Short mmCIF file of C-alpha atoms in Angstrom, two decimals:
data_model
loop_
_atom_site.label_atom_id
_atom_site.label_comp_id
_atom_site.label_asym_id
_atom_site.label_seq_id
_atom_site.Cartn_x
_atom_site.Cartn_y
_atom_site.Cartn_z
CA UNK A 1 -39.29 0.18 -1.68
CA UNK A 2 -36.64 -1.88 0.12
CA UNK A 3 -33.25 -0.23 0.49
CA UNK A 4 -30.07 -1.80 -0.80
CA UNK A 5 -27.80 -3.74 1.53
CA UNK A 6 -24.98 -1.34 2.44
CA UNK A 7 -21.31 -2.03 2.02
CA UNK A 8 -19.56 -2.03 5.38
CA UNK A 9 -15.97 -1.54 6.44
CA UNK A 10 -14.10 -1.62 9.73
CA UNK A 11 -11.22 0.29 11.28
CA UNK A 12 -8.70 -1.41 13.56
CA UNK A 13 -5.64 -0.07 15.34
CA UNK A 14 -2.26 -1.83 15.64
CA UNK A 15 -1.51 -3.53 18.96
CA UNK A 16 1.32 -2.41 21.22
CA UNK A 17 1.21 -5.32 23.71
CA UNK A 18 0.67 -9.07 23.60
CA UNK A 19 -2.79 -8.76 25.15
CA UNK A 20 -3.69 -6.08 22.60
CA UNK A 21 -2.52 -8.41 19.82
CA UNK A 22 -4.91 -11.13 20.97
CA UNK A 23 -7.72 -8.58 21.09
CA UNK A 24 -7.00 -7.38 17.55
CA UNK A 25 -6.99 -10.90 16.09
CA UNK A 26 -10.14 -11.79 18.03
CA UNK A 27 -11.78 -8.68 16.57
CA UNK A 28 -10.69 -9.50 13.02
CA UNK A 29 -11.95 -13.08 13.36
CA UNK A 30 -15.29 -11.87 14.75
CA UNK A 31 -15.94 -9.31 12.01
CA UNK A 32 -14.33 -10.84 8.92
CA UNK A 33 -17.30 -13.19 8.30
CA UNK A 34 -19.43 -10.09 7.67
CA UNK A 35 -17.48 -9.74 4.39
CA UNK A 36 -16.45 -6.09 4.69
CA UNK A 37 -15.70 -4.13 1.54
CA UNK A 38 -12.39 -3.24 3.17
CA UNK A 39 -10.80 -2.82 6.58
CA UNK A 40 -8.32 -0.12 7.59
CA UNK A 41 -5.51 0.00 10.13
CA UNK A 42 -4.64 3.28 11.81
CA UNK A 43 -1.32 5.06 12.13
CA UNK A 44 -0.41 6.40 15.57
CA UNK A 45 -0.02 10.11 16.28
CA UNK A 46 3.36 11.28 15.06
CA UNK A 47 3.87 8.05 13.17
CA UNK A 48 4.46 6.21 16.44
CA UNK A 49 3.00 2.90 15.20
CA UNK A 50 4.57 2.90 11.73
CA UNK A 51 6.08 -0.59 11.96
CA UNK A 52 3.19 -1.99 14.01
CA UNK A 53 0.73 -0.70 11.41
CA UNK A 54 2.71 -2.36 8.62
CA UNK A 55 2.79 -5.68 10.48
CA UNK A 56 -0.95 -5.58 11.24
CA UNK A 57 -1.85 -4.63 7.65
CA UNK A 58 0.22 -7.35 6.05
CA UNK A 59 -0.90 -10.01 8.54
CA UNK A 60 -4.60 -9.25 8.06
CA UNK A 61 -4.16 -9.29 4.30
CA UNK A 62 -2.13 -12.49 4.25
CA UNK A 63 -4.01 -14.58 6.80
CA UNK A 64 -7.61 -13.38 6.63
CA UNK A 65 -8.12 -12.62 2.95
CA UNK A 66 -9.45 -9.12 3.62
CA UNK A 67 -8.92 -6.03 1.48
CA UNK A 68 -6.82 -3.84 3.78
CA UNK A 69 -6.32 -0.07 3.52
CA UNK A 70 -3.22 1.11 5.36
CA UNK A 71 -3.32 4.52 7.02
CA UNK A 72 -0.39 6.73 6.11
CA UNK A 73 0.46 10.25 7.31
CA UNK A 74 2.89 13.05 6.52
CA UNK A 75 4.21 13.31 10.09
CA UNK A 76 7.92 13.21 10.93
CA UNK A 77 9.12 11.53 7.74
CA UNK A 78 10.79 12.63 4.54
CA UNK A 79 9.09 12.21 1.18
CA UNK A 80 11.53 9.40 0.38
CA UNK A 81 10.75 7.56 3.63
CA UNK A 82 7.00 7.94 3.16
CA UNK A 83 7.03 6.71 -0.42
CA UNK A 84 9.26 3.79 0.63
CA UNK A 85 6.43 2.74 2.97
CA UNK A 86 4.00 2.87 0.05
CA UNK A 87 6.35 0.70 -2.02
CA UNK A 88 6.69 -1.78 0.84
CA UNK A 89 2.90 -2.08 0.95
CA UNK A 90 2.73 -2.56 -2.80
CA UNK A 91 5.39 -5.29 -2.58
CA UNK A 92 3.23 -7.01 0.07
CA UNK A 93 0.16 -6.92 -2.19
CA UNK A 94 -1.58 -4.00 -0.46
CA UNK A 95 -3.39 -1.77 -2.94
CA UNK A 96 -5.25 0.71 -0.72
CA UNK A 97 -3.99 3.67 1.31
CA UNK A 98 -5.87 6.00 3.63
CA UNK A 99 -3.82 9.16 3.09
CA UNK A 100 -3.91 11.68 5.94
CA UNK A 101 -1.95 14.70 7.07
CA UNK A 102 -1.77 13.22 10.57
CA UNK A 103 -1.88 14.61 14.07
CA UNK A 104 0.99 16.50 15.64
CA UNK A 105 3.48 14.38 17.59
CA UNK A 106 3.18 14.34 21.37
CA UNK A 107 4.43 17.60 22.83
CA UNK A 108 3.49 19.72 19.78
CA UNK A 109 0.25 21.71 19.70
CA UNK A 110 0.00 21.80 15.91
CA UNK A 111 1.25 20.01 12.81
CA UNK A 112 4.70 21.07 11.57
CA UNK A 113 5.82 19.53 8.25
CA UNK A 114 9.13 17.71 8.13
CA UNK A 115 11.57 19.97 6.22
CA UNK A 116 12.02 17.25 3.61
CA UNK A 117 8.53 15.82 3.91
CA UNK A 118 5.07 16.41 2.51
CA UNK A 119 3.59 19.72 3.60
CA UNK A 120 0.02 18.41 3.73
CA UNK A 121 -2.24 15.57 2.65
CA UNK A 122 -2.80 16.88 -0.90
CA UNK A 123 0.91 16.58 -1.67
CA UNK A 124 0.92 13.06 -0.24
CA UNK A 125 -2.13 12.07 -2.31
CA UNK A 126 -0.61 13.48 -5.51
CA UNK A 127 2.60 11.50 -4.97
CA UNK A 128 0.77 8.22 -4.29
CA UNK A 129 -1.63 8.78 -7.20
CA UNK A 130 1.31 9.32 -9.56
CA UNK A 131 2.25 5.66 -9.03
CA UNK A 132 -1.00 4.57 -10.67
CA UNK A 133 -1.36 1.37 -8.64
CA UNK A 134 -3.08 2.46 -5.42
CA UNK A 135 -6.68 3.18 -4.41
CA UNK A 136 -6.54 6.25 -2.17
CA UNK A 137 -9.07 7.05 0.54
CA UNK A 138 -8.98 10.23 2.61
CA UNK A 139 -10.53 11.77 5.70
CA UNK A 140 -13.51 14.15 5.71
CA UNK A 141 -14.98 16.32 8.44
CA UNK A 142 -18.75 16.89 8.72
CA UNK A 143 -17.96 19.32 11.54
CA UNK A 144 -14.95 21.64 11.42
CA UNK A 145 -11.56 20.03 11.89
CA UNK A 146 -9.81 21.57 14.93
CA UNK A 147 -7.25 23.19 12.60
CA UNK A 148 -9.73 24.46 9.99
CA UNK A 149 -11.50 27.78 9.51
CA UNK A 150 -14.92 26.15 9.29
CA UNK A 151 -16.98 23.63 7.34
CA UNK A 152 -16.66 25.53 4.05
CA UNK A 153 -12.88 25.29 4.35
CA UNK A 154 -13.13 21.57 5.06
CA UNK A 155 -15.28 21.06 1.96
CA UNK A 156 -12.81 23.02 -0.16
CA UNK A 157 -9.93 20.97 1.21
CA UNK A 158 -11.79 17.70 0.55
CA UNK A 159 -12.37 18.81 -3.06
CA UNK A 160 -8.62 19.36 -3.41
CA UNK A 161 -7.93 15.87 -2.07
CA UNK A 162 -10.39 14.25 -4.46
CA UNK A 163 -8.99 16.25 -7.38
CA UNK A 164 -5.48 15.16 -6.37
CA UNK A 165 -6.38 11.50 -6.87
CA UNK A 166 -8.45 10.22 -3.93
CA UNK A 167 -11.38 7.99 -4.87
CA UNK A 168 -13.44 8.20 -1.66
CA UNK A 169 -13.54 9.82 1.77
CA UNK A 170 -14.31 8.50 5.26
CA UNK A 171 -15.76 10.99 7.71
CA UNK A 172 -14.98 11.71 11.31
CA UNK A 173 -17.67 10.31 13.59
CA UNK A 174 -20.78 12.32 14.48
CA UNK A 175 -23.85 11.86 16.64
CA UNK A 176 -26.72 12.91 14.37
CA UNK A 177 -27.57 11.87 10.81
CA UNK A 178 -28.49 15.44 9.90
CA UNK A 179 -24.86 16.43 10.50
CA UNK A 180 -23.76 14.05 7.76
CA UNK A 181 -26.59 14.99 5.39
CA UNK A 182 -25.77 18.71 5.64
CA UNK A 183 -22.12 17.97 4.90
CA UNK A 184 -23.01 15.68 2.00
CA UNK A 185 -25.17 18.42 0.48
CA UNK A 186 -22.34 20.97 0.77
CA UNK A 187 -19.93 18.54 -0.87
CA UNK A 188 -22.34 17.90 -3.74
CA UNK A 189 -22.78 21.65 -4.23
CA UNK A 190 -18.99 21.99 -4.42
CA UNK A 191 -18.81 19.42 -7.21
CA UNK A 192 -17.57 16.49 -5.13
CA UNK A 193 -19.01 13.32 -6.64
CA UNK A 194 -16.74 10.71 -5.01
CA UNK A 195 -18.32 8.48 -2.34
CA UNK A 196 -18.33 9.98 1.15
CA UNK A 197 -18.53 7.17 3.68
CA UNK A 198 -19.94 8.06 7.11
CA UNK A 199 -17.67 7.06 9.98
CA UNK A 200 -19.62 5.35 12.76
CA UNK A 201 -18.40 5.11 16.36
CA UNK A 202 -20.13 2.45 18.47
CA UNK A 203 -19.77 4.02 21.92
CA UNK A 204 -17.89 1.52 24.07
CA UNK A 205 -17.86 3.90 27.05
CA UNK A 206 -19.37 7.35 27.33
CA UNK A 207 -16.42 8.93 29.15
CA UNK A 208 -13.98 7.88 26.44
CA UNK A 209 -16.32 8.83 23.58
CA UNK A 210 -16.86 12.23 25.15
CA UNK A 211 -13.11 12.89 25.37
CA UNK A 212 -12.64 11.73 21.79
CA UNK A 213 -15.42 14.04 20.57
CA UNK A 214 -13.94 17.03 22.35
CA UNK A 215 -10.47 16.36 20.93
CA UNK A 216 -11.61 16.08 17.31
CA UNK A 217 -14.28 18.79 17.21
CA UNK A 218 -17.37 16.57 17.18
CA UNK A 219 -20.29 18.38 18.83
CA UNK A 220 -22.06 16.50 21.62
CA UNK A 221 -25.86 16.91 21.60
CA UNK A 222 -27.53 17.65 24.92
CA UNK A 223 -29.79 14.65 24.48
CA UNK A 224 -26.76 12.36 24.33
CA UNK A 225 -25.29 13.85 27.50
CA UNK A 226 -28.55 13.39 29.36
CA UNK A 227 -29.26 9.89 28.03
CA UNK A 228 -25.84 8.51 28.91
CA UNK A 229 -25.75 10.18 32.31
CA UNK A 230 -29.09 8.54 33.12
CA UNK A 231 -27.95 5.15 31.79
CA UNK A 232 -24.74 5.27 33.82
CA UNK A 233 -26.72 6.25 36.91
CA UNK A 234 -29.04 3.28 36.44
CA UNK A 235 -26.08 0.90 36.17
CA UNK A 236 -26.05 -2.64 34.88
CA UNK A 237 -26.02 -3.00 31.11
CA UNK A 238 -27.97 0.22 30.53
CA UNK A 239 -25.00 2.14 29.06
CA UNK A 240 -24.15 -0.64 26.61
CA UNK A 241 -27.79 -1.16 25.59
CA UNK A 242 -28.26 2.58 25.07
CA UNK A 243 -25.07 2.85 23.01
CA UNK A 244 -26.09 -0.05 20.78
CA UNK A 245 -29.58 1.37 20.24
CA UNK A 246 -28.27 4.86 19.44
CA UNK A 247 -25.70 3.52 16.98
CA UNK A 248 -28.22 1.28 15.23
CA UNK A 249 -30.71 4.14 14.97
CA UNK A 250 -28.07 6.46 13.52
CA UNK A 251 -27.14 3.88 10.89
CA UNK A 252 -30.80 3.26 10.11
CA UNK A 253 -31.40 6.97 9.50
CA UNK A 254 -28.34 7.20 7.28
CA UNK A 255 -29.50 4.25 5.19
CA UNK A 256 -32.98 5.76 4.90
CA UNK A 257 -31.28 8.94 3.67
CA UNK A 258 -29.61 7.17 0.77
CA UNK A 259 -26.29 6.16 2.33
CA UNK A 260 -25.00 2.89 0.90
CA UNK A 261 -21.73 2.46 2.85
CA UNK A 262 -20.88 2.52 6.56
CA UNK A 263 -17.41 2.56 8.14
CA UNK A 264 -17.22 1.40 11.77
CA UNK A 265 -14.53 2.57 14.19
CA UNK A 266 -14.31 -0.69 16.13
CA UNK A 267 -11.64 0.28 18.69
CA UNK A 268 -10.65 -3.40 18.39
CA UNK A 269 -13.80 -4.41 20.27
CA UNK A 270 -16.12 -6.32 17.93
CA UNK A 271 -19.23 -7.03 20.00
CA UNK A 272 -21.14 -3.78 19.59
CA UNK A 273 -20.23 -3.37 15.92
CA UNK A 274 -21.43 -6.92 15.29
CA UNK A 275 -24.65 -6.26 17.26
CA UNK A 276 -25.36 -3.08 15.29
CA UNK A 277 -24.75 -4.87 12.00
CA UNK A 278 -27.16 -7.60 13.10
CA UNK A 279 -29.78 -4.97 13.96
CA UNK A 280 -29.41 -3.65 10.40
CA UNK A 281 -29.95 -7.13 8.99
CA UNK A 282 -26.27 -7.72 8.18
CA UNK A 283 -25.19 -11.22 9.14
CA UNK A 284 -22.10 -13.37 8.52
CA UNK A 285 -21.96 -14.36 4.87
CA UNK A 286 -19.19 -16.90 5.15
CA UNK A 287 -17.20 -19.07 7.51
CA UNK A 288 -13.83 -17.58 8.33
CA UNK A 289 -10.94 -19.66 7.09
CA UNK A 290 -7.62 -18.10 7.96
CA UNK A 291 -4.92 -18.73 5.37
CA UNK A 292 -1.82 -20.34 6.82
#
């Protein structure tokens, strides 16, 4: 039996320099023809890219005709300020929010709520859901979040977020399909029936991916360590070829396991994401026509 064509989505981050702006728009133009279900734009740690995120979200929506989900956090803002951002998005025609607690600002080792702000993501979700005009997506953690007491606690917290009004969840990245399947089974057992979309990280460079994994609690399999060390030793394009093959194989296993949606963390570099999509049989469905 042939499997269904999965829905795909992409994550971008807002640019802080002119060169980074060109790279973002090149990435959007390269991936938009794949007709993603939605794209998301991140929010810097401590809310540091608040305005840049807003500009990127509204520009992508206005000029590229894509369904954009804006990341929003609880960090260093009052409830009034945060909900004003939601209203500004609504006024600009944005109808999706990725609601997150957010990482601690630079210099803090843990999240501290603003005295007049949302204490955690569930409060933020409830407030956005009360508007009745936003689709809310949230984060999920197949392996324990650095601030959690374990996977069971993460499942319980995800259930609270779904019950508060979220319609789907996007996971942190992981290296092995079994990690996602175990988490999916625990969520189902807890009564979570909303879609849980696996977050996929095409590895642009092993050193950076390794640091990212260590910072967010993603376990690094020994086979991955050994494979990338050997590829880097061999030089040439071996690291890139290995990363593409590993990512495509991970996606293939997920699809074989019943997954019907994939969310790619592009890091504003489209080539490997596009190559992996091609390996999965996903090709551009339309010519990109930016709207003036």
